[in-house]
Amino acid sequence: MARRQPPRRNVSSFLDHPSSARRRTRPHLLANEPFDGSIVQSVPVAENAPVEIHKPSWSERREASGERAKKKAELEKTRYFSLDQTQPIAVKDGFVTFTMHFKYLGSFISYNIREDFDIDLCIKKAGQAMGALKLFFNNKHVDTYTKLLIFKAILL
């Protein structure tokens, strides 16, 4: 049983439809207007015409004030004090001097309160571990799922 094909329509008959004619006539009006290069069109106003100036309402002023206060509080939270010249501290057998980085709760704290040193160290350790297992990951006899589990165990 053969499928019945819908009748083919001529493209020009489709464009002659009244609804499409309306869509076709509008774009050419815009295309014939010269483009002066400006996006905003200026409208001439008489000299004595009243100009409306937007005055922020009480709620808008209050909201803006709240936003400024939040920004100020955020800046105050991020302050830190840097001690450029420190003195060595005597502890039992030796002295503790200025240190660039120290380990606290498993991660390194730097003298400038940035995390660059800690992140670089983690990347370096992961690279060393992956390099040590290069032969393991290139082995064709090891299952891909096993390689995935080892990979996750190293990075996490």
JSON list of C-alpha atoms in Angstrom, two decimals:
[
{"chain": "A", "resi": 1, "resn": "MET", "atom": "CA", "xyz": [0.00, 0.00, 0.00]},
{"chain": "A", "resi": 2, "resn": "ALA", "atom": "CA", "xyz": [1.61, 3.22, -1.14]},
{"chain": "A", "resi": 3, "resn": "ARG", "atom": "CA", "xyz": [1.61, 6.30, 1.03]},
{"chain": "A", "resi": 4, "resn": "ARG", "atom": "CA", "xyz": [-0.21, 9.25, -0.32]},
{"chain": "A", "resi": 5, "resn": "GLN", "atom": "CA", "xyz": [2.01, 12.30, -0.76]},
{"chain": "A", "resi": 6, "resn": "PRO", "atom": "CA", "xyz": [0.60, 15.73, 0.17]},
{"chain": "A", "resi": 7, "resn": "PRO", "atom": "CA", "xyz": [0.22, 18.09, -2.75]},
{"chain": "A", "resi": 8, "resn": "ARG", "atom": "CA", "xyz": [3.24, 20.33, -3.34]},
{"chain": "A", "resi": 9, "resn": "ARG", "atom": "CA", "xyz": [2.65, 24.01, -2.88]},
{"chain": "A", "resi": 10, "resn": "ASN", "atom": "CA", "xyz": [4.31, 26.64, -4.91]},
{"chain": "A", "resi": 11, "resn": "VAL", "atom": "CA", "xyz": [6.47, 28.97, -2.83]},
{"chain": "A", "resi": 12, "resn": "SER", "atom": "CA", "xyz": [5.12, 32.05, -4.55]},
{"chain": "A", "resi": 13, "resn": "SER", "atom": "CA", "xyz": [1.55, 31.04, -3.72]},
{"chain": "A", "resi": 14, "resn": "PHE", "atom": "CA", "xyz": [2.53, 30.78, -0.06]},
{"chain": "A", "resi": 15, "resn": "LEU", "atom": "CA", "xyz": [4.03, 34.27, -0.07]},
{"chain": "A", "resi": 16, "resn": "ASP", "atom": "CA", "xyz": [0.94, 35.69, -1.71]},
{"chain": "A", "resi": 17, "resn": "HIS", "atom": "CA", "xyz": [-1.13, 34.75, 1.32]},
{"chain": "A", "resi": 18, "resn": "PRO", "atom": "CA", "xyz": [-2.60, 37.89, 3.02]},
{"chain": "A", "resi": 19, "resn": "SER", "atom": "CA", "xyz": [-1.06, 37.15, 6.45]},
{"chain": "A", "resi": 20, "resn": "SER", "atom": "CA", "xyz": [2.46, 36.84, 5.01]},
{"chain": "A", "resi": 21, "resn": "ALA", "atom": "CA", "xyz": [2.06, 40.01, 2.95]},
{"chain": "A", "resi": 22, "resn": "ARG", "atom": "CA", "xyz": [1.73, 42.03, 6.14]},
{"chain": "A", "resi": 23, "resn": "ARG", "atom": "CA", "xyz": [5.02, 40.62, 7.43]},
{"chain": "A", "resi": 24, "resn": "ARG", "atom": "CA", "xyz": [6.77, 41.31, 4.14]},
{"chain": "A", "resi": 25, "resn": "THR", "atom": "CA", "xyz": [5.79, 44.96, 3.87]},
{"chain": "A", "resi": 26, "resn": "ARG", "atom": "CA", "xyz": [7.12, 46.12, 7.26]},
{"chain": "A", "resi": 27, "resn": "PRO", "atom": "CA", "xyz": [10.83, 45.29, 6.95]},
{"chain": "A", "resi": 28, "resn": "HIS", "atom": "CA", "xyz": [11.33, 47.30, 3.77]},
{"chain": "A", "resi": 29, "resn": "LEU", "atom": "CA", "xyz": [10.06, 50.43, 5.51]},
{"chain": "A", "resi": 30, "resn": "LEU", "atom": "CA", "xyz": [12.84, 50.16, 8.08]},
{"chain": "A", "resi": 31, "resn": "ALA", "atom": "CA", "xyz": [15.43, 49.28, 5.45]},
{"chain": "A", "resi": 32, "resn": "ASN", "atom": "CA", "xyz": [14.76, 52.45, 3.42]},
{"chain": "A", "resi": 33, "resn": "GLU", "atom": "CA", "xyz": [15.41, 54.78, 6.37]},
{"chain": "A", "resi": 34, "resn": "PRO", "atom": "CA", "xyz": [18.98, 56.10, 6.48]},
{"chain": "A", "resi": 35, "resn": "PHE", "atom": "CA", "xyz": [21.06, 55.01, 9.46]},
{"chain": "A", "resi": 36, "resn": "ASP", "atom": "CA", "xyz": [22.74, 57.94, 11.17]},
{"chain": "A", "resi": 37, "resn": "GLY", "atom": "CA", "xyz": [24.99, 55.78, 13.37]},
{"chain": "A", "resi": 38, "resn": "SER", "atom": "CA", "xyz": [23.35, 56.63, 16.67]},
{"chain": "A", "resi": 39, "resn": "ILE", "atom": "CA", "xyz": [21.43, 54.12, 18.71]},
{"chain": "A", "resi": 40, "resn": "VAL", "atom": "CA", "xyz": [19.48, 56.63, 20.78]},
{"chain": "A", "resi": 41, "resn": "GLN", "atom": "CA", "xyz": [17.31, 59.03, 18.84]},
{"chain": "A", "resi": 42, "resn": "SER", "atom": "CA", "xyz": [17.24, 62.57, 20.19]},
{"chain": "A", "resi": 43, "resn": "VAL", "atom": "CA", "xyz": [13.95, 64.41, 20.16]},
{"chain": "A", "resi": 44, "resn": "PRO", "atom": "CA", "xyz": [13.97, 68.23, 20.08]},
{"chain": "A", "resi": 45, "resn": "VAL", "atom": "CA", "xyz": [12.32, 69.83, 23.12]},
{"chain": "A", "resi": 46, "resn": "ALA", "atom": "CA", "xyz": [11.16, 73.40, 23.51]},
{"chain": "A", "resi": 47, "resn": "GLU", "atom": "CA", "xyz": [13.22, 75.67, 25.77]},
{"chain": "A", "resi": 48, "resn": "ASN", "atom": "CA", "xyz": [10.57, 76.16, 28.44]},
{"chain": "A", "resi": 49, "resn": "ALA", "atom": "CA", "xyz": [9.31, 72.58, 28.40]},
{"chain": "A", "resi": 50, "resn": "PRO", "atom": "CA", "xyz": [9.30, 70.96, 31.85]},
{"chain": "A", "resi": 51, "resn": "VAL", "atom": "CA", "xyz": [11.93, 68.25, 32.23]},
{"chain": "A", "resi": 52, "resn": "GLU", "atom": "CA", "xyz": [11.03, 65.34, 34.46]},
{"chain": "A", "resi": 53, "resn": "ILE", "atom": "CA", "xyz": [13.81, 64.38, 36.87]},
{"chain": "A", "resi": 54, "resn": "HIS", "atom": "CA", "xyz": [13.63, 61.01, 38.60]},
{"chain": "A", "resi": 55, "resn": "LYS", "atom": "CA", "xyz": [13.71, 61.47, 42.34]},
{"chain": "A", "resi": 56, "resn": "PRO", "atom": "CA", "xyz": [14.34, 58.19, 44.16]},
{"chain": "A", "resi": 57, "resn": "SER", "atom": "CA", "xyz": [11.62, 57.15, 46.56]},
{"chain": "A", "resi": 58, "resn": "TRP", "atom": "CA", "xyz": [12.19, 56.47, 50.24]},
{"chain": "A", "resi": 59, "resn": "SER", "atom": "CA", "xyz": [12.31, 52.71, 49.68]},
{"chain": "A", "resi": 60, "resn": "GLU", "atom": "CA", "xyz": [14.85, 53.08, 46.84]},
{"chain": "A", "resi": 61, "resn": "ARG", "atom": "CA", "xyz": [17.08, 55.29, 49.00]},
{"chain": "A", "resi": 62, "resn": "ARG", "atom": "CA", "xyz": [16.80, 52.81, 51.87]},
{"chain": "A", "resi": 63, "resn": "GLU", "atom": "CA", "xyz": [17.68, 49.89, 49.61]},
{"chain": "A", "resi": 64, "resn": "ALA", "atom": "CA", "xyz": [20.71, 51.73, 48.20]},
{"chain": "A", "resi": 65, "resn": "SER", "atom": "CA", "xyz": [21.85, 52.57, 51.72]},
{"chain": "A", "resi": 66, "resn": "GLY", "atom": "CA", "xyz": [21.55, 48.92, 52.73]},
{"chain": "A", "resi": 67, "resn": "GLU", "atom": "CA", "xyz": [23.64, 47.83, 49.75]},
{"chain": "A", "resi": 68, "resn": "ARG", "atom": "CA", "xyz": [26.35, 50.35, 50.64]},
{"chain": "A", "resi": 69, "resn": "ALA", "atom": "CA", "xyz": [26.36, 49.08, 54.24]},
{"chain": "A", "resi": 70, "resn": "LYS", "atom": "CA", "xyz": [26.72, 45.47, 53.06]},
{"chain": "A", "resi": 71, "resn": "LYS", "atom": "CA", "xyz": [29.68, 46.37, 50.85]},
{"chain": "A", "resi": 72, "resn": "LYS", "atom": "CA", "xyz": [31.34, 48.23, 53.71]},
{"chain": "A", "resi": 73, "resn": "ALA", "atom": "CA", "xyz": [30.81, 45.27, 56.07]},
{"chain": "A", "resi": 74, "resn": "GLU", "atom": "CA", "xyz": [32.32, 42.88, 53.52]},
{"chain": "A", "resi": 75, "resn": "LEU", "atom": "CA", "xyz": [35.40, 45.07, 53.21]},
{"chain": "A", "resi": 76, "resn": "GLU", "atom": "CA", "xyz": [35.79, 45.21, 56.97]},
{"chain": "A", "resi": 77, "resn": "LYS", "atom": "CA", "xyz": [35.55, 41.42, 57.27]},
{"chain": "A", "resi": 78, "resn": "THR", "atom": "CA", "xyz": [38.44, 40.89, 54.87]},
{"chain": "A", "resi": 79, "resn": "ARG", "atom": "CA", "xyz": [40.94, 43.11, 56.68]},
{"chain": "A", "resi": 80, "resn": "TYR", "atom": "CA", "xyz": [44.09, 41.58, 58.07]},
{"chain": "A", "resi": 81, "resn": "PHE", "atom": "CA", "xyz": [47.13, 42.98, 59.75]},
{"chain": "A", "resi": 82, "resn": "SER", "atom": "CA", "xyz": [50.59, 42.34, 58.39]},
{"chain": "A", "resi": 83, "resn": "LEU", "atom": "CA", "xyz": [53.59, 42.45, 60.66]},
{"chain": "A", "resi": 84, "resn": "ASP", "atom": "CA", "xyz": [56.59, 43.25, 58.51]},
{"chain": "A", "resi": 85, "resn": "GLN", "atom": "CA", "xyz": [59.20, 43.21, 61.25]},
{"chain": "A", "resi": 86, "resn": "THR", "atom": "CA", "xyz": [58.76, 40.42, 63.73]},
{"chain": "A", "resi": 87, "resn": "GLN", "atom": "CA", "xyz": [61.02, 39.39, 66.54]},
{"chain": "A", "resi": 88, "resn": "PRO", "atom": "CA", "xyz": [62.09, 35.79, 67.13]},
{"chain": "A", "resi": 89, "resn": "ILE", "atom": "CA", "xyz": [60.29, 34.04, 69.99]},
{"chain": "A", "resi": 90, "resn": "ALA", "atom": "CA", "xyz": [62.33, 31.86, 72.36]},
{"chain": "A", "resi": 91, "resn": "VAL", "atom": "CA", "xyz": [60.89, 28.36, 72.84]},
{"chain": "A", "resi": 92, "resn": "LYS", "atom": "CA", "xyz": [62.82, 25.80, 74.93]},
{"chain": "A", "resi": 93, "resn": "ASP", "atom": "CA", "xyz": [65.88, 24.94, 72.86]},
{"chain": "A", "resi": 94, "resn": "GLY", "atom": "CA", "xyz": [65.55, 27.39, 69.97]},
{"chain": "A", "resi": 95, "resn": "PHE", "atom": "CA", "xyz": [63.81, 30.33, 68.42]},
{"chain": "A", "resi": 96, "resn": "VAL", "atom": "CA", "xyz": [60.73, 30.66, 66.25]},
{"chain": "A", "resi": 97, "resn": "THR", "atom": "CA", "xyz": [61.22, 33.24, 63.53]},
{"chain": "A", "resi": 98, "resn": "PHE", "atom": "CA", "xyz": [58.98, 34.60, 60.81]},
{"chain": "A", "resi": 99, "resn": "THR", "atom": "CA", "xyz": [57.50, 31.91, 58.58]},
{"chain": "A", "resi": 100, "resn": "MET", "atom": "CA", "xyz": [56.07, 32.29, 55.09]},
{"chain": "A", "resi": 101, "resn": "HIS", "atom": "CA", "xyz": [53.64, 29.35, 55.39]},
{"chain": "A", "resi": 102, "resn": "PHE", "atom": "CA", "xyz": [52.40, 27.13, 58.19]},
{"chain": "A", "resi": 103, "resn": "LYS", "atom": "CA", "xyz": [50.09, 24.15, 58.26]},
{"chain": "A", "resi": 104, "resn": "TYR", "atom": "CA", "xyz": [46.80, 24.49, 60.11]},
{"chain": "A", "resi": 105, "resn": "LEU", "atom": "CA", "xyz": [44.04, 21.84, 60.05]},
{"chain": "A", "resi": 106, "resn": "GLY", "atom": "CA", "xyz": [45.50, 20.12, 57.00]},
{"chain": "A", "resi": 107, "resn": "SER", "atom": "CA", "xyz": [45.97, 23.14, 54.77]},
{"chain": "A", "resi": 108, "resn": "PHE", "atom": "CA", "xyz": [48.68, 25.76, 54.53]},
{"chain": "A", "resi": 109, "resn": "ILE", "atom": "CA", "xyz": [48.16, 29.35, 55.65]},
{"chain": "A", "resi": 110, "resn": "SER", "atom": "CA", "xyz": [50.39, 31.88, 53.89]},
{"chain": "A", "resi": 111, "resn": "TYR", "atom": "CA", "xyz": [51.74, 35.14, 55.21]},
{"chain": "A", "resi": 112, "resn": "ASN", "atom": "CA", "xyz": [49.67, 37.09, 52.65]},
{"chain": "A", "resi": 113, "resn": "ILE", "atom": "CA", "xyz": [46.36, 35.27, 53.39]},
{"chain": "A", "resi": 114, "resn": "ARG", "atom": "CA", "xyz": [46.20, 33.76, 49.91]},
{"chain": "A", "resi": 115, "resn": "GLU", "atom": "CA", "xyz": [45.63, 30.14, 48.97]},
{"chain": "A", "resi": 116, "resn": "ASP", "atom": "CA", "xyz": [48.03, 29.99, 46.02]},
{"chain": "A", "resi": 117, "resn": "PHE", "atom": "CA", "xyz": [50.71, 28.04, 47.89]},
{"chain": "A", "resi": 118, "resn": "ASP", "atom": "CA", "xyz": [48.26, 25.43, 49.19]},
{"chain": "A", "resi": 119, "resn": "ILE", "atom": "CA", "xyz": [46.62, 24.93, 45.78]},
{"chain": "A", "resi": 120, "resn": "ASP", "atom": "CA", "xyz": [49.98, 24.62, 44.02]},
{"chain": "A", "resi": 121, "resn": "LEU", "atom": "CA", "xyz": [51.12, 22.09, 46.59]},
{"chain": "A", "resi": 122, "resn": "CYS", "atom": "CA", "xyz": [47.97, 19.96, 46.12]},
{"chain": "A", "resi": 123, "resn": "ILE", "atom": "CA", "xyz": [48.39, 20.00, 42.34]},
{"chain": "A", "resi": 124, "resn": "LYS", "atom": "CA", "xyz": [52.05, 19.07, 42.69]},
{"chain": "A", "resi": 125, "resn": "LYS", "atom": "CA", "xyz": [51.26, 16.11, 44.98]},
{"chain": "A", "resi": 126, "resn": "ALA", "atom": "CA", "xyz": [48.50, 14.85, 42.67]},
{"chain": "A", "resi": 127, "resn": "GLY", "atom": "CA", "xyz": [50.87, 15.09, 39.70]},
{"chain": "A", "resi": 128, "resn": "GLN", "atom": "CA", "xyz": [53.53, 13.12, 41.56]},
{"chain": "A", "resi": 129, "resn": "ALA", "atom": "CA", "xyz": [51.04, 10.40, 42.49]},
{"chain": "A", "resi": 130, "resn": "MET", "atom": "CA", "xyz": [49.74, 10.15, 38.93]},
{"chain": "A", "resi": 131, "resn": "GLY", "atom": "CA", "xyz": [53.30, 10.05, 37.57]},
{"chain": "A", "resi": 132, "resn": "ALA", "atom": "CA", "xyz": [54.21, 7.21, 39.93]},
{"chain": "A", "resi": 133, "resn": "LEU", "atom": "CA", "xyz": [51.25, 5.20, 38.60]},
{"chain": "A", "resi": 134, "resn": "LYS", "atom": "CA", "xyz": [51.89, 5.95, 34.94]},
{"chain": "A", "resi": 135, "resn": "LEU", "atom": "CA", "xyz": [52.69, 2.31, 34.14]},
{"chain": "A", "resi": 136, "resn": "PHE", "atom": "CA", "xyz": [49.52, 1.20, 35.95]},
{"chain": "A", "resi": 137, "resn": "PHE", "atom": "CA", "xyz": [47.26, 3.55, 33.96]},
{"chain": "A", "resi": 138, "resn": "ASN", "atom": "CA", "xyz": [48.90, 2.60, 30.65]},
{"chain": "A", "resi": 139, "resn": "ASN", "atom": "CA", "xyz": [48.51, -1.14, 31.33]},
{"chain": "A", "resi": 140, "resn": "LYS", "atom": "CA", "xyz": [46.04, -2.73, 28.89]},
{"chain": "A", "resi": 141, "resn": "HIS", "atom": "CA", "xyz": [45.32, -5.67, 31.21]},
{"chain": "A", "resi": 142, "resn": "VAL", "atom": "CA", "xyz": [43.82, -3.51, 33.99]},
{"chain": "A", "resi": 143, "resn": "ASP", "atom": "CA", "xyz": [40.08, -2.87, 33.76]},
{"chain": "A", "resi": 144, "resn": "THR", "atom": "CA", "xyz": [38.97, 0.72, 33.07]},
{"chain": "A", "resi": 145, "resn": "TYR", "atom": "CA", "xyz": [36.68, 0.73, 36.11]},
{"chain": "A", "resi": 146, "resn": "THR", "atom": "CA", "xyz": [39.60, -0.23, 38.35]},
{"chain": "A", "resi": 147, "resn": "LYS", "atom": "CA", "xyz": [41.63, 2.61, 36.88]},
{"chain": "A", "resi": 148, "resn": "LEU", "atom": "CA", "xyz": [38.75, 4.98, 37.59]},
{"chain": "A", "resi": 149, "resn": "LEU", "atom": "CA", "xyz": [38.55, 3.87, 41.24]},
{"chain": "A", "resi": 150, "resn": "ILE", "atom": "CA", "xyz": [42.30, 4.32, 41.70]},
{"chain": "A", "resi": 151, "resn": "PHE", "atom": "CA", "xyz": [42.15, 7.75, 40.05]},
{"chain": "A", "resi": 152, "resn": "LYS", "atom": "CA", "xyz": [39.33, 8.89, 42.37]},
{"chain": "A", "resi": 153, "resn": "ALA", "atom": "CA", "xyz": [41.14, 7.53, 45.43]},
{"chain": "A", "resi": 154, "resn": "ILE", "atom": "CA", "xyz": [44.29, 9.48, 44.58]},
{"chain": "A", "resi": 155, "resn": "LEU", "atom": "CA", "xyz": [42.61, 12.81, 43.90]},
{"chain": "A", "resi": 156, "resn": "LEU", "atom": "CA", "xyz": [40.17, 12.66, 46.77]}
]
